[in-house]
Structure formats: C-alpha cells, structure tokens
mmCIF file of N, CA, C and O in Angstrom:
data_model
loop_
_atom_site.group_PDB
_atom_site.id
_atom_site.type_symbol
_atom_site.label_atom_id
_atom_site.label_comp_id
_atom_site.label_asym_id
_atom_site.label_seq_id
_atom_site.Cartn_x
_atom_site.Cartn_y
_atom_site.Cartn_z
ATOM 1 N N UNK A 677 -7.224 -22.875 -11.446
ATOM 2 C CA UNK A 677 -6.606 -21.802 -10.703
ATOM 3 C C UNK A 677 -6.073 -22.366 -9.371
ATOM 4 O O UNK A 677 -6.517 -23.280 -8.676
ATOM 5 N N UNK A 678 -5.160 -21.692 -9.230
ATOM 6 C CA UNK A 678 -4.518 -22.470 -7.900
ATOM 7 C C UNK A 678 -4.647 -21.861 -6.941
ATOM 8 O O UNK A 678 -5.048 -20.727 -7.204
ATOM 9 N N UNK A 679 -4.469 -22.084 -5.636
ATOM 10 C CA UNK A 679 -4.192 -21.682 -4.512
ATOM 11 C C UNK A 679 -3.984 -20.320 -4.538
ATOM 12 O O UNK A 679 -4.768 -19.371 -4.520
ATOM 13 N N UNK A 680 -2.607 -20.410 -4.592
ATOM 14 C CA UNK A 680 -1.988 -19.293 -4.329
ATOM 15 C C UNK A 680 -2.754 -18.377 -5.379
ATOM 16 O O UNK A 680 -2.943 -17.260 -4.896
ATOM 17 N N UNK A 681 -3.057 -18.459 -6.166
ATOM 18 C CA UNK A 681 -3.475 -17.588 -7.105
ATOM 19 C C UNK A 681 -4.683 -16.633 -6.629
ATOM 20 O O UNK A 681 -4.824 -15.417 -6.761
ATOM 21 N N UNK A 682 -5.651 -17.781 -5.922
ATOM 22 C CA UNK A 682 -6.913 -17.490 -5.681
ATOM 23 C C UNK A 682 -6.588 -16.336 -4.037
ATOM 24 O O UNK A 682 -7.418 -15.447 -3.843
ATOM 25 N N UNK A 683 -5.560 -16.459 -3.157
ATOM 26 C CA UNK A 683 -5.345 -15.245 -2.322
ATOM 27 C C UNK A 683 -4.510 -14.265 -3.118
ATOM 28 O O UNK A 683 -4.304 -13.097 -2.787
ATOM 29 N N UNK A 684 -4.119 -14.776 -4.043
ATOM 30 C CA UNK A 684 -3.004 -13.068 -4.299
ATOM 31 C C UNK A 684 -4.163 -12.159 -5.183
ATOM 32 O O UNK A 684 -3.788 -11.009 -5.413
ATOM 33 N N UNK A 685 -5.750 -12.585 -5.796
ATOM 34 C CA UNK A 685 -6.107 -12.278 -6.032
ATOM 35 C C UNK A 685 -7.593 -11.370 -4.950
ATOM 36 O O UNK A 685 -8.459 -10.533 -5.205
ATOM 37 N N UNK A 686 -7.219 -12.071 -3.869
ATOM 38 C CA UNK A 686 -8.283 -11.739 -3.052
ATOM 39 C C UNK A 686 -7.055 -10.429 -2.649
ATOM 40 O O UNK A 686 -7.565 -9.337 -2.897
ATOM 41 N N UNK A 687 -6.042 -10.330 -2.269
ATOM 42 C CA UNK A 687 -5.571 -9.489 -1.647
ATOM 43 C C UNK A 687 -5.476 -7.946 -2.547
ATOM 44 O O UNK A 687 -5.316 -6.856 -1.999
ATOM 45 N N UNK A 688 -5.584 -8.117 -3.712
ATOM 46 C CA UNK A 688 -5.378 -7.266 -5.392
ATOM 47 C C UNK A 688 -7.074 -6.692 -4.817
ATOM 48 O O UNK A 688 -7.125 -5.619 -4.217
ATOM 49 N N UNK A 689 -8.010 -7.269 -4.993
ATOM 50 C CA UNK A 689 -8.978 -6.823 -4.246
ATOM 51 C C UNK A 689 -9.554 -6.094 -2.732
ATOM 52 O O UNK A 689 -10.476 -5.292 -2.582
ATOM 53 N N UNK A 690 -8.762 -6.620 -1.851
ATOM 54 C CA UNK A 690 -8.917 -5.873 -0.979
ATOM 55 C C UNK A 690 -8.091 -4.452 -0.654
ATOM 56 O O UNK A 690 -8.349 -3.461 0.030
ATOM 57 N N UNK A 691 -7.044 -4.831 -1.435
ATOM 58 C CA UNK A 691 -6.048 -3.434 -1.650
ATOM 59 C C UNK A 691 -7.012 -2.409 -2.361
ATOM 60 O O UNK A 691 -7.386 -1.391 -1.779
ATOM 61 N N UNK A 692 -7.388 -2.714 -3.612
ATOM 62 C CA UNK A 692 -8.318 -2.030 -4.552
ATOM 63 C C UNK A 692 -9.250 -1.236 -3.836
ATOM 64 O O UNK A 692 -9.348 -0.011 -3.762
ATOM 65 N N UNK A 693 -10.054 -2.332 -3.217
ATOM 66 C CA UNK A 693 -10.897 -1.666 -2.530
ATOM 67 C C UNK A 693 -10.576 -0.329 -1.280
ATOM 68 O O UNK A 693 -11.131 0.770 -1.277
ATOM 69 N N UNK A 694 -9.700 -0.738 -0.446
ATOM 70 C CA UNK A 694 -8.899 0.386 0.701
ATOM 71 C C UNK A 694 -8.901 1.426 -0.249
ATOM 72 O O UNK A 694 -9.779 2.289 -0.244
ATOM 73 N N UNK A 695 -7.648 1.396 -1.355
ATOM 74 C CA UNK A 695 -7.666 2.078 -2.127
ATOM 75 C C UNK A 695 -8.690 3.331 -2.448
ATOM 76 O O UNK A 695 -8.293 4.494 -2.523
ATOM 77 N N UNK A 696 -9.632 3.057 -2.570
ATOM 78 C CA UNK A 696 -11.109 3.555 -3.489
ATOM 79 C C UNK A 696 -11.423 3.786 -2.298
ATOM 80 O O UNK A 696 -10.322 4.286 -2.065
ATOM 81 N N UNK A 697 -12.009 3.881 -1.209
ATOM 82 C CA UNK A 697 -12.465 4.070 0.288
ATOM 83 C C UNK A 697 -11.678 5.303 0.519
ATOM 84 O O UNK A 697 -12.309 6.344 0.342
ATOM 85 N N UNK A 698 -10.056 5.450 0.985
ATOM 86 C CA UNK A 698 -9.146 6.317 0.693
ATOM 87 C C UNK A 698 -9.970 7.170 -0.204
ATOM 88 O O UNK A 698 -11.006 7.775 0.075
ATOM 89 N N UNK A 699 -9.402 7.117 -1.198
ATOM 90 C CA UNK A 699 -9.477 8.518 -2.262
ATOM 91 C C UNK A 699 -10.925 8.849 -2.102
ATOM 92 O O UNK A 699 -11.019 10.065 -2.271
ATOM 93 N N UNK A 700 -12.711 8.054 -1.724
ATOM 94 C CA UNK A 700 -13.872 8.447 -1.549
ATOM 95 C C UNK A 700 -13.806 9.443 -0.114
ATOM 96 O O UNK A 700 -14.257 10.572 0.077
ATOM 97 N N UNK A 701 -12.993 8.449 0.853
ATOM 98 C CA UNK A 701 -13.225 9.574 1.908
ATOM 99 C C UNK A 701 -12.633 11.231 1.723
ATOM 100 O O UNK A 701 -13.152 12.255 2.166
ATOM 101 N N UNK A 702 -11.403 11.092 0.935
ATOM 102 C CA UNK A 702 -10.865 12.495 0.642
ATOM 103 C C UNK A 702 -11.608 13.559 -0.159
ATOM 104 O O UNK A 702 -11.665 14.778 -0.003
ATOM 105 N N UNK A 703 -12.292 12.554 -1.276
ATOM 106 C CA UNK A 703 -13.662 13.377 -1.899
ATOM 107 C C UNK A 703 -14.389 13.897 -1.490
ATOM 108 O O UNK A 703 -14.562 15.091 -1.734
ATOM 109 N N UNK A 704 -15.043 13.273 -0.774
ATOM 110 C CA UNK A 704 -16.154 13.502 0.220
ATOM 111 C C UNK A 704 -16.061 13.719 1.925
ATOM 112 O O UNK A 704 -16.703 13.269 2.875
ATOM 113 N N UNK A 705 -15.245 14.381 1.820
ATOM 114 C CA UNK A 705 -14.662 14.420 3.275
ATOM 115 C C UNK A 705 -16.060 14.634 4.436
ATOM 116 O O UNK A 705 -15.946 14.090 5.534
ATOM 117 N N UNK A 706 -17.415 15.482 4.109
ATOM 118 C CA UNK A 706 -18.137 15.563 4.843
ATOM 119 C C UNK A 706 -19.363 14.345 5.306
ATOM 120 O O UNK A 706 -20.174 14.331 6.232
ATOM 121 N N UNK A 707 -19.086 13.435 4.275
ATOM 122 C CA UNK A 707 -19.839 12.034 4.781
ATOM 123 C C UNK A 707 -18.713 11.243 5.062
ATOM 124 O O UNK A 707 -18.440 10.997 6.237
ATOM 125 N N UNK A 708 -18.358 11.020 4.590
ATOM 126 C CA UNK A 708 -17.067 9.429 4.238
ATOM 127 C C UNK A 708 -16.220 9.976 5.662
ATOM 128 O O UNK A 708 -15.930 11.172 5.620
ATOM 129 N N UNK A 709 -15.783 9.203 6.951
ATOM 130 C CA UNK A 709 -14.587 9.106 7.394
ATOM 131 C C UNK A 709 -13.428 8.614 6.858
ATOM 132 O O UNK A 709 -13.379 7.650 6.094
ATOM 133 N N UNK A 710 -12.102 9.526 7.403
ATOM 134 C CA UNK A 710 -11.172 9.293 6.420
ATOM 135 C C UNK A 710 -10.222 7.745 7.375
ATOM 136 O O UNK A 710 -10.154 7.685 8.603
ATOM 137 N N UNK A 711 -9.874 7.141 6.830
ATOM 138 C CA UNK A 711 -8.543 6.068 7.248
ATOM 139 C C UNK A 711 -8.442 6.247 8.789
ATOM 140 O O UNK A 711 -8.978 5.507 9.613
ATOM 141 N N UNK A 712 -7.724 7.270 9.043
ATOM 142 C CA UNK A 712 -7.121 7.364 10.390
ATOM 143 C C UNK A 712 -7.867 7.952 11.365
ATOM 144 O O UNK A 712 -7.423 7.685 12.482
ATOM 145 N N UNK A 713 -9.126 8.864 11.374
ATOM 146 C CA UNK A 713 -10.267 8.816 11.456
ATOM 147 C C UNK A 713 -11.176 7.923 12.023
ATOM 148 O O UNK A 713 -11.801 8.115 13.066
ATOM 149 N N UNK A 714 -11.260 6.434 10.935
ATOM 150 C CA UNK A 714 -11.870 5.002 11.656
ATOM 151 C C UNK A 714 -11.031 4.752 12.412
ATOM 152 O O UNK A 714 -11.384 4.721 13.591
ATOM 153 N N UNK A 715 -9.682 4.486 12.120
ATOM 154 C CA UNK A 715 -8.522 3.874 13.266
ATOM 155 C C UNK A 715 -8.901 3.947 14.655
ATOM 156 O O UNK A 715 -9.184 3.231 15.616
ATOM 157 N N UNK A 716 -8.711 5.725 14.141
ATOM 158 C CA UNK A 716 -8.711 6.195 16.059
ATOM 159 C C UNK A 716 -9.749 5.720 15.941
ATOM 160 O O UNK A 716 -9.524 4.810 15.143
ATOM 161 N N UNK A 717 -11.158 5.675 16.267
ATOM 162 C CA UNK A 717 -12.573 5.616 16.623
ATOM 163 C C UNK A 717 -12.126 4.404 16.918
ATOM 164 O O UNK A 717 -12.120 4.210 18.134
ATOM 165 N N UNK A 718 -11.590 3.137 16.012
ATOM 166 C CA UNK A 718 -11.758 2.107 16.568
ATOM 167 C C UNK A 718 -10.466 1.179 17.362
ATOM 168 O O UNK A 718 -10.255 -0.033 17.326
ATOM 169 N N UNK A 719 -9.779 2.199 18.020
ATOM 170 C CA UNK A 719 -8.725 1.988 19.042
ATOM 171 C C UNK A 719 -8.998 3.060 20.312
ATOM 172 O O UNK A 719 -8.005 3.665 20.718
ATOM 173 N N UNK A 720 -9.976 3.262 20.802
ATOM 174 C CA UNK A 720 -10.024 4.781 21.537
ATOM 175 C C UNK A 720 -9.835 3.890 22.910
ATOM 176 O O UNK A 720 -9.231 4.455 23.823
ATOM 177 N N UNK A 721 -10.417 2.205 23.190
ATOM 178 C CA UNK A 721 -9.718 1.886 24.314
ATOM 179 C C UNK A 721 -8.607 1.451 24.467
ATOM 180 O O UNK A 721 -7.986 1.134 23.452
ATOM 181 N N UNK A 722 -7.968 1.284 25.803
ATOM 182 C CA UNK A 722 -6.717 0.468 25.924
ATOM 183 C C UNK A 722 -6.988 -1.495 25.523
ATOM 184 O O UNK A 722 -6.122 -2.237 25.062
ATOM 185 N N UNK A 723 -7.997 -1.770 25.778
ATOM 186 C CA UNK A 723 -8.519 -3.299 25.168
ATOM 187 C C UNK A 723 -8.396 -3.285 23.722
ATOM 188 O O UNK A 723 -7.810 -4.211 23.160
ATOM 189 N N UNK A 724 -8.938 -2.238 23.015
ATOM 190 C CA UNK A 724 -9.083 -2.374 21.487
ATOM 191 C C UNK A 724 -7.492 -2.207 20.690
ATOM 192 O O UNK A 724 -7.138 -2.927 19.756
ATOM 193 N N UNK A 725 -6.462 -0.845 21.428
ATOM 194 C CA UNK A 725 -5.294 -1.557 21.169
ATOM 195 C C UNK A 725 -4.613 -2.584 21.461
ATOM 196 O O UNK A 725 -3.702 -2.902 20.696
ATOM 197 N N UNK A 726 -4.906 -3.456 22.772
ATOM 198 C CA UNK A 726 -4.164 -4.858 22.744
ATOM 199 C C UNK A 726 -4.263 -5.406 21.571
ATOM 200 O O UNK A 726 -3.348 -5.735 20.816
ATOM 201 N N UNK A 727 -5.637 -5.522 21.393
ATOM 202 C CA UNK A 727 -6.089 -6.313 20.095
ATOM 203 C C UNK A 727 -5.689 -5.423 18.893
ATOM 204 O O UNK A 727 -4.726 -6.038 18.435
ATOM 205 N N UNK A 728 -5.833 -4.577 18.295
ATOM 206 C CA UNK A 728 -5.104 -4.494 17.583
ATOM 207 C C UNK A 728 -3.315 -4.546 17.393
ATOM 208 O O UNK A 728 -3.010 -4.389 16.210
ATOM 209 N N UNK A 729 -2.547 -4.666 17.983
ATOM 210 C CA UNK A 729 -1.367 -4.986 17.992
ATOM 211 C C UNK A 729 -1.111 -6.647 18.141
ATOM 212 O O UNK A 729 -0.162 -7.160 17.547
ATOM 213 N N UNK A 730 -1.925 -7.366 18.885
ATOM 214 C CA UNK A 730 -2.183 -8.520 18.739
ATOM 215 C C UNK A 730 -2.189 -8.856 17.123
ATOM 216 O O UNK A 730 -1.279 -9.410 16.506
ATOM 217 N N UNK A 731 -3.415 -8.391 16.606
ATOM 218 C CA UNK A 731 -3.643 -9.056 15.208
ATOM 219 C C UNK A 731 -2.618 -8.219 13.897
ATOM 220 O O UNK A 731 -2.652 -8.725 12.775
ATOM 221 N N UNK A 732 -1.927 -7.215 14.081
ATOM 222 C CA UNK A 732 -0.753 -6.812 13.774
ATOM 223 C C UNK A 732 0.033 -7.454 13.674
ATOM 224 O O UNK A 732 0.650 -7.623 12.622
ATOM 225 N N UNK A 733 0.250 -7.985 14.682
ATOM 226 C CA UNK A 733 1.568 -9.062 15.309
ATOM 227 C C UNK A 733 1.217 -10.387 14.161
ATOM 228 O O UNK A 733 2.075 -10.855 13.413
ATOM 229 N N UNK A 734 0.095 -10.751 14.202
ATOM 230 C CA UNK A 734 -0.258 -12.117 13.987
ATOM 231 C C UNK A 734 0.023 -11.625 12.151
ATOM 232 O O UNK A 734 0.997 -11.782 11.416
ATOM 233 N N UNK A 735 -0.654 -11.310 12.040
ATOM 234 C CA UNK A 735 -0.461 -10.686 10.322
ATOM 235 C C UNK A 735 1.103 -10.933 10.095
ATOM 236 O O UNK A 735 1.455 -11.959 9.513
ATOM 237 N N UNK A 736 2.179 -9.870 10.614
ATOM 238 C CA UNK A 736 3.547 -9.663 10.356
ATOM 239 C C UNK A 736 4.259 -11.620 10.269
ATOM 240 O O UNK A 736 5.061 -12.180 9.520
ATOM 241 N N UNK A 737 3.358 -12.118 11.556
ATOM 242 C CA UNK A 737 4.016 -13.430 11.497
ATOM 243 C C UNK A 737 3.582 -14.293 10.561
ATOM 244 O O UNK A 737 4.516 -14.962 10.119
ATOM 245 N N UNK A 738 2.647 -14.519 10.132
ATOM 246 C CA UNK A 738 1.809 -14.738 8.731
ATOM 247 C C UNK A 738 2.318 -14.881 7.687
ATOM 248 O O UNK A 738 2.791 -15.964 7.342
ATOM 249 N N UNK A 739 2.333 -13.851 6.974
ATOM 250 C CA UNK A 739 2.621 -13.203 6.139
ATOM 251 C C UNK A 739 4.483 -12.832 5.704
ATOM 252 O O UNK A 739 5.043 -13.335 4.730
ATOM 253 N N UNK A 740 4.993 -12.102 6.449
ATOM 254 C CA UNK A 740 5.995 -11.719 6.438
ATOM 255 C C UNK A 740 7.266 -12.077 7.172
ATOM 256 O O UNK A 740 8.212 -11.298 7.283
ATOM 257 N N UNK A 741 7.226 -13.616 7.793
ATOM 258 C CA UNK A 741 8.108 -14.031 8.508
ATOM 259 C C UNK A 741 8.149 -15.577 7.642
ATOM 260 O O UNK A 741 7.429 -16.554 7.848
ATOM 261 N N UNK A 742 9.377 -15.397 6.496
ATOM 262 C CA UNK A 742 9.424 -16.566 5.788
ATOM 263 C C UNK A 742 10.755 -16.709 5.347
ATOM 264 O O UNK A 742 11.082 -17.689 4.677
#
C-alpha cells in the first residue's frame, strides 16, 4: 500500500467519522453537542480564533494550494 493511499484512507475515515458525530448529535440532540455548538465553545476567545484561522490557513495551504 502506498503512501498516498494510506492518507486518502485516513481522511475516508475521518470524514466517516464527522459524519456519524453529525447525524448522532442531531439524534440525540439532548446529550450529544451539535457541530457548531463545539465550534463556538471552542472559539469563544479572541486567542482561540487566531488559532483557529491560523490552522485554517495552514490546512488551505497544505492541502489545496497545488
């Protein structure tokens, strides 16, 4: 198995997983937080959005600048 194989398969997985998290929190809306829900909670400072737009940034350049 190659390389590339072995991340496009990790990523098929981590999609999967979001995926299933998604549709559990909508199920279960009274335990499970939903998506945007964690977001906010975990951007509520102005430090935690640097960093997240930081690692946004870094991802887009990664990934999607080829």
């Amino acid at each position: 198995m190659t390389d590339r194989t072995v991340i496009i398969i990790g990523f098929v997985v981590v999609l999967t997983a979001t995926v299933a998290a998604v549709l559990l929190s909508h199920l279960r809306r009274d335990r499970v937080a939903t998506l945007a829900e964690t977001v906010a909670q975990l951007t509520r400072t102005r430090a935690a959005k640097i960093v997240a737009v930081l690692v946004w940034a870094w991802l887009g350049w990664h990934f999607l600048a080829r």
